Coordinates of C-alpha atoms in Angstrom, one line a residue:
X1 CA 16.8 13.5 -11.3
X2 CA 18.3 17.0 -11.0
X3 CA 17.3 18.7 -7.8
X4 CA 19.2 21.9 -8.3
X5 CA 19.1 24.4 -11.2
X6 CA 21.3 22.7 -13.8
X7 CA 23.3 25.6 -15.1
X8 CA 26.5 25.8 -17.1
X9 CA 29.3 26.5 -14.6
X10 CA 32.5 25.7 -16.4
X11 CA 34.0 25.8 -19.9
X12 CA 37.0 24.0 -21.2
X13 CA 39.0 24.4 -24.4
X14 CA 40.5 21.2 -25.8
X15 CA 43.1 22.2 -28.4
X16 CA 46.2 21.1 -30.4
X17 CA 48.4 24.1 -29.4
X18 CA 47.9 25.1 -25.7
X19 CA 50.5 27.9 -25.8
X20 CA 49.0 29.5 -29.0
X21 CA 45.5 29.2 -27.5
X22 CA 46.6 30.9 -24.3
X23 CA 48.0 33.8 -26.2
X24 CA 45.0 34.0 -28.6
X25 CA 42.3 34.2 -25.9
X26 CA 44.4 36.4 -23.7
X27 CA 44.4 39.0 -26.5
X28 CA 40.8 38.5 -27.7
X29 CA 38.9 38.1 -24.4
X30 CA 41.4 39.6 -22.0
X31 CA 41.9 36.5 -20.0
X32 CA 44.9 36.0 -17.6
X33 CA 46.4 32.5 -17.2
X34 CA 47.0 30.4 -14.1
X35 CA 48.8 27.0 -14.1
X36 CA 46.8 24.3 -12.4
X37 CA 48.9 21.4 -13.5
X38 CA 49.6 18.3 -11.4
X39 CA 52.5 15.9 -11.9
X40 CA 50.1 13.6 -13.7
X41 CA 48.0 16.1 -15.6
X42 CA 48.8 19.4 -17.5
X43 CA 46.0 21.9 -17.0
X44 CA 45.7 25.7 -17.3
X45 CA 43.0 28.1 -16.1
X46 CA 41.8 31.2 -18.0
X47 CA 40.9 33.8 -15.4
X48 CA 39.3 37.3 -15.0
X49 CA 40.5 39.4 -12.1
X50 CA 42.0 36.4 -10.5
X51 CA 38.9 34.3 -10.7
X52 CA 39.1 31.2 -13.0
X53 CA 36.4 31.1 -15.6
X54 CA 37.5 28.4 -18.0
X55 CA 40.0 25.6 -18.5
X56 CA 42.6 24.9 -21.2
X57 CA 44.2 21.5 -22.0
X58 CA 45.7 19.5 -24.8
X59 CA 43.2 17.6 -26.9
X60 CA 43.8 13.9 -25.9
X61 CA 45.7 11.8 -28.5
X62 CA 43.0 9.1 -28.4
X63 CA 40.4 11.7 -29.3
X64 CA 42.5 13.0 -32.2
X65 CA 42.9 9.4 -33.6
X66 CA 39.1 9.1 -33.6
X67 CA 38.8 12.4 -35.5
X68 CA 38.2 14.9 -32.6
X69 CA 39.1 18.5 -33.4
X70 CA 39.7 21.5 -31.2
X71 CA 36.5 22.5 -29.4
X72 CA 34.9 24.2 -26.4
X73 CA 33.0 22.0 -24.0
X74 CA 30.5 23.4 -21.5
X75 CA 30.0 21.8 -18.1
X76 CA 26.6 21.7 -16.4
X77 CA 26.4 21.4 -12.6
X78 CA 24.5 18.5 -11.3
X79 CA 24.1 16.9 -7.8
X80 CA 24.6 13.3 -9.0
X81 CA 26.9 12.9 -12.0
X82 CA 26.5 9.1 -12.1
X83 CA 22.7 9.2 -11.9
X84 CA 22.4 11.9 -14.6
X85 CA 24.7 9.9 -16.9
X86 CA 22.6 6.7 -16.3
X87 CA 19.5 8.7 -17.2
X88 CA 21.2 10.2 -20.3
X89 CA 22.0 6.7 -21.6
X90 CA 18.4 5.6 -21.0
X91 CA 17.3 8.6 -23.1
X92 CA 19.6 7.8 -26.0
X93 CA 22.7 9.8 -25.2
X94 CA 26.3 8.6 -25.4
X95 CA 29.1 8.7 -22.8
X96 CA 32.6 9.6 -23.9
X97 CA 34.2 9.9 -20.5
X98 CA 32.4 8.0 -17.7
X99 CA 31.9 9.6 -14.3
X100 CA 35.4 10.1 -12.7
X101 CA 37.0 12.3 -10.1
X102 CA 39.3 14.9 -11.7
X103 CA 41.2 18.0 -11.0
X104 CA 38.1 20.1 -11.4
X105 CA 35.5 17.9 -9.6
X106 CA 33.6 14.7 -10.4
X107 CA 32.8 14.9 -14.1
X108 CA 31.5 13.1 -17.2
X109 CA 31.8 14.0 -20.8
X110 CA 28.8 13.0 -22.9
X111 CA 26.8 13.7 -26.1
X112 CA 23.0 14.2 -26.4
X113 CA 21.0 11.8 -28.7
X114 CA 21.8 14.2 -31.6
X115 CA 25.6 14.0 -30.8
X116 CA 26.1 17.5 -29.4
X117 CA 28.9 17.3 -26.8
X118 CA 28.7 18.7 -23.3
X119 CA 29.8 17.6 -19.8
X120 CA 28.5 17.3 -16.2
X121 CA 30.3 18.2 -13.0
X122 CA 29.8 18.0 -9.3
X123 CA 31.9 19.8 -6.7
X124 CA 33.5 22.3 -9.1
X125 CA 36.7 23.4 -7.7
X126 CA 37.1 26.6 -9.8
X127 CA 34.9 29.4 -11.1
X128 CA 31.3 30.1 -9.9
X129 CA 29.6 26.9 -8.6
X130 CA 26.2 28.5 -9.0
X131 CA 26.8 29.6 -12.6
X132 CA 25.4 33.1 -12.5
X133 CA 25.8 34.2 -16.1
X134 CA 27.3 37.2 -17.8
X135 CA 30.0 39.7 -17.0
X136 CA 33.1 40.7 -19.0
X137 CA 35.3 37.8 -19.9
X138 CA 32.5 35.3 -19.1
X139 CA 30.1 33.2 -21.1
X140 CA 26.8 35.1 -21.4
X141 CA 24.8 32.9 -23.8
X142 CA 24.6 29.2 -24.8
X143 CA 23.1 28.2 -28.2
X144 CA 22.4 24.7 -29.4
X145 CA 22.5 24.0 -33.1
X146 CA 20.3 20.9 -33.1
X147 CA 19.2 18.4 -35.7
X148 CA 15.7 18.5 -34.2
X149 CA 15.3 21.4 -31.7
X150 CA 11.9 20.2 -30.4
X151 CA 13.3 16.7 -29.6
X152 CA 16.5 18.3 -28.1
X153 CA 14.4 20.6 -25.8
X154 CA 12.3 17.6 -24.6
X155 CA 15.5 15.6 -23.9
X156 CA 17.2 18.4 -21.9
X157 CA 13.9 19.1 -20.1
X158 CA 13.7 15.5 -18.9
X159 CA 17.3 15.2 -18.1
X160 CA 18.2 18.5 -16.5
X161 CA 14.8 20.1 -15.8
X162 CA 15.4 23.0 -18.3
X163 CA 12.2 24.8 -19.0
X164 CA 10.7 26.9 -21.8
X165 CA 11.4 30.6 -21.4
X166 CA 9.6 33.5 -23.0
X167 CA 9.1 33.0 -26.7
X168 CA 10.2 35.4 -29.3
X169 CA 8.5 36.1 -32.6
X170 CA 10.7 34.4 -35.2
X171 CA 10.4 33.1 -38.7
X172 CA 12.5 30.2 -37.4
X173 CA 9.8 28.3 -35.6
X174 CA 12.3 26.0 -34.0
X175 CA 14.1 28.7 -32.0
X176 CA 13.3 28.2 -28.3
X177 CA 14.7 30.0 -25.4
X178 CA 15.4 27.9 -22.3
X179 CA 15.8 28.6 -18.6
X180 CA 17.6 26.8 -15.8
X181 CA 15.8 27.8 -12.7
X182 CA 15.4 31.6 -12.7
X183 CA 18.0 32.2 -15.5
X184 CA 17.2 32.3 -19.2
X185 CA 20.6 31.0 -20.4
X186 CA 20.3 30.2 -24.0
X187 CA 18.4 29.1 -27.1
X188 CA 18.0 26.0 -29.3
X189 CA 17.1 25.9 -33.0
X190 CA 17.3 23.6 -36.0
X191 CA 20.6 23.8 -37.9
X192 CA 20.4 23.6 -41.7
X193 CA 20.7 20.2 -43.3
X194 CA 24.2 20.8 -44.8
X195 CA 25.6 21.2 -41.3
X196 CA 27.0 17.8 -40.6
X197 CA 26.9 17.8 -36.7
X198 CA 24.9 19.4 -34.0
X199 CA 26.9 21.5 -31.5
X200 CA 26.8 23.9 -28.6
X201 CA 28.1 27.5 -29.3
X202 CA 29.2 29.7 -26.3
X203 CA 29.3 33.5 -26.4
X204 CA 32.0 35.4 -24.5
X205 CA 31.3 38.9 -23.3
X206 CA 33.8 41.6 -24.3
X207 CA 33.9 45.3 -23.7
X208 CA 34.6 46.4 -27.3
X209 CA 33.5 44.0 -30.0
X210 CA 35.4 45.7 -32.8
X211 CA 38.6 45.6 -30.9
X212 CA 38.1 41.9 -30.0
X213 CA 37.3 41.0 -33.6
X214 CA 40.5 42.7 -34.8
X215 CA 42.4 40.7 -32.3
X216 CA 40.8 37.5 -33.6
X217 CA 42.1 38.2 -37.1
X218 CA 45.5 39.4 -35.8
X219 CA 45.8 36.1 -33.9
X220 CA 45.2 33.9 -36.9
X221 CA 41.5 33.3 -36.3
X222 CA 38.5 34.1 -38.5
X223 CA 35.2 36.0 -38.2
X224 CA 32.6 33.8 -39.8
X225 CA 29.6 36.1 -39.3
X226 CA 29.1 39.6 -37.9
X227 CA 29.1 42.0 -36.4
X228 CA 25.3 41.7 -36.1
X229 CA 23.2 44.0 -33.9
X230 CA 21.3 42.0 -31.3
X231 CA 19.7 44.8 -29.2
X232 CA 20.1 48.6 -29.5
X233 CA 23.6 48.6 -28.0
X234 CA 24.7 44.9 -28.1
X235 CA 26.4 43.1 -31.0
X236 CA 27.5 39.6 -31.7
X237 CA 30.1 37.9 -33.9
X238 CA 30.8 34.2 -34.7
X239 CA 34.4 33.2 -34.8
X240 CA 37.0 30.4 -35.2
X241 CA 40.2 30.5 -33.2
X242 CA 43.7 29.8 -34.6
X243 CA 43.4 26.0 -34.0
X244 CA 39.8 25.7 -35.4
X245 CA 37.6 25.8 -32.3
X246 CA 34.4 27.7 -32.8
X247 CA 33.1 30.4 -30.4
X248 CA 31.2 33.6 -30.3
X249 CA 31.6 37.1 -29.0
X250 CA 29.1 39.6 -27.6
X251 CA 29.7 43.2 -26.7
X252 CA 29.2 46.9 -27.5
X253 CA 30.6 48.7 -30.5
X254 CA 32.1 52.1 -31.0
X255 CA 32.0 51.9 -34.8
X256 CA 28.3 51.8 -35.6
X257 CA 27.8 54.6 -38.1
X258 CA 27.2 52.1 -40.9
X259 CA 25.9 48.5 -40.6
X260 CA 28.4 45.8 -41.4
X261 CA 25.8 43.4 -42.5
X262 CA 22.8 45.2 -44.0
X263 CA 20.8 42.1 -44.6
X264 CA 20.6 41.5 -40.8
X265 CA 20.1 45.0 -39.5
X266 CA 17.9 45.9 -37.7
X267 CA 16.9 42.3 -37.4
X268 CA 18.5 39.9 -35.0
X269 CA 20.4 37.3 -36.9
X270 CA 23.0 34.6 -36.8
X271 CA 25.0 32.6 -39.3
X272 CA 27.9 30.4 -38.6
X273 CA 30.2 28.8 -41.1
X274 CA 33.1 26.7 -39.8
X275 CA 34.7 25.0 -42.8
X276 CA 32.0 22.7 -44.0
X277 CA 29.7 23.4 -41.1
X278 CA 27.3 26.3 -41.6
X279 CA 24.0 27.4 -40.2
X280 CA 21.9 30.4 -41.1
X281 CA 18.8 32.1 -39.8
X282 CA 17.2 35.3 -38.5
X283 CA 15.4 36.0 -35.3
X284 CA 12.9 38.8 -34.8
X285 CA 11.4 40.1 -31.7
X286 CA 12.1 42.0 -28.4
X287 CA 14.6 41.4 -25.7
X288 CA 13.5 38.6 -23.4
X289 CA 12.1 39.8 -20.1
X290 CA 13.3 38.7 -16.7
X291 CA 16.7 37.5 -15.7
X292 CA 18.8 36.6 -18.6
X293 CA 22.5 36.1 -19.5
X294 CA 22.1 38.7 -22.2

């Protein structure tokens, strides 16, 4: 079905206060803003050095009426949006926005069989159409909090051709790294039972994690977990923005004389808690070999 490497190439924030979100992420991640609106559609672009890396738009009213809340949505590049959507439905997924031509390319917004939301796009008009991961101000890791990670991995493998990447020694047996073509781009694992919905979490790379975390708090957001040491010089933190959208940060630290979370150091760990949504676990092992977003 998918002839090219199906990598994440675009990210979009749907929010209830576009101006506040623009200011918040400008401070936290260092993004500039470009207006890409048309007479029919209001749309803004987050950019790094003049290159668009993500979109920003108002959460549609119809979605709000159905209970949708602010969120980040990742777009995966495919050659045939209509065909992939048909296959997704045959495999048990759900379509929220059927294939349509838009301001960013031909797209569809869907959910996997476990209800985690993502989108597909062909002919992306902004950003990197090849989705080479990483770099300051860009997404460097994708993590799926799944109800059943094994079933999720099989689904995405059949739909998008994602493959198993190098395993890591972990007490969470469900944690599985996955690759799209030559790139190891993320991991999947089982969320805890009390987490009501599966979801995708995206990590933004920053130069100074402590500075970025301080700006999260100053901008009305929250740090839900971290900082946690990932490798010898890389740390992560899980966050909620000022409108309630969840995201994560990854970067270096200058203040590392004492661990902030002694229960997770020197182990790799993660724990997210967004209101009633939480997920905990620890990951042990060595840095994955080969090309990786991290």
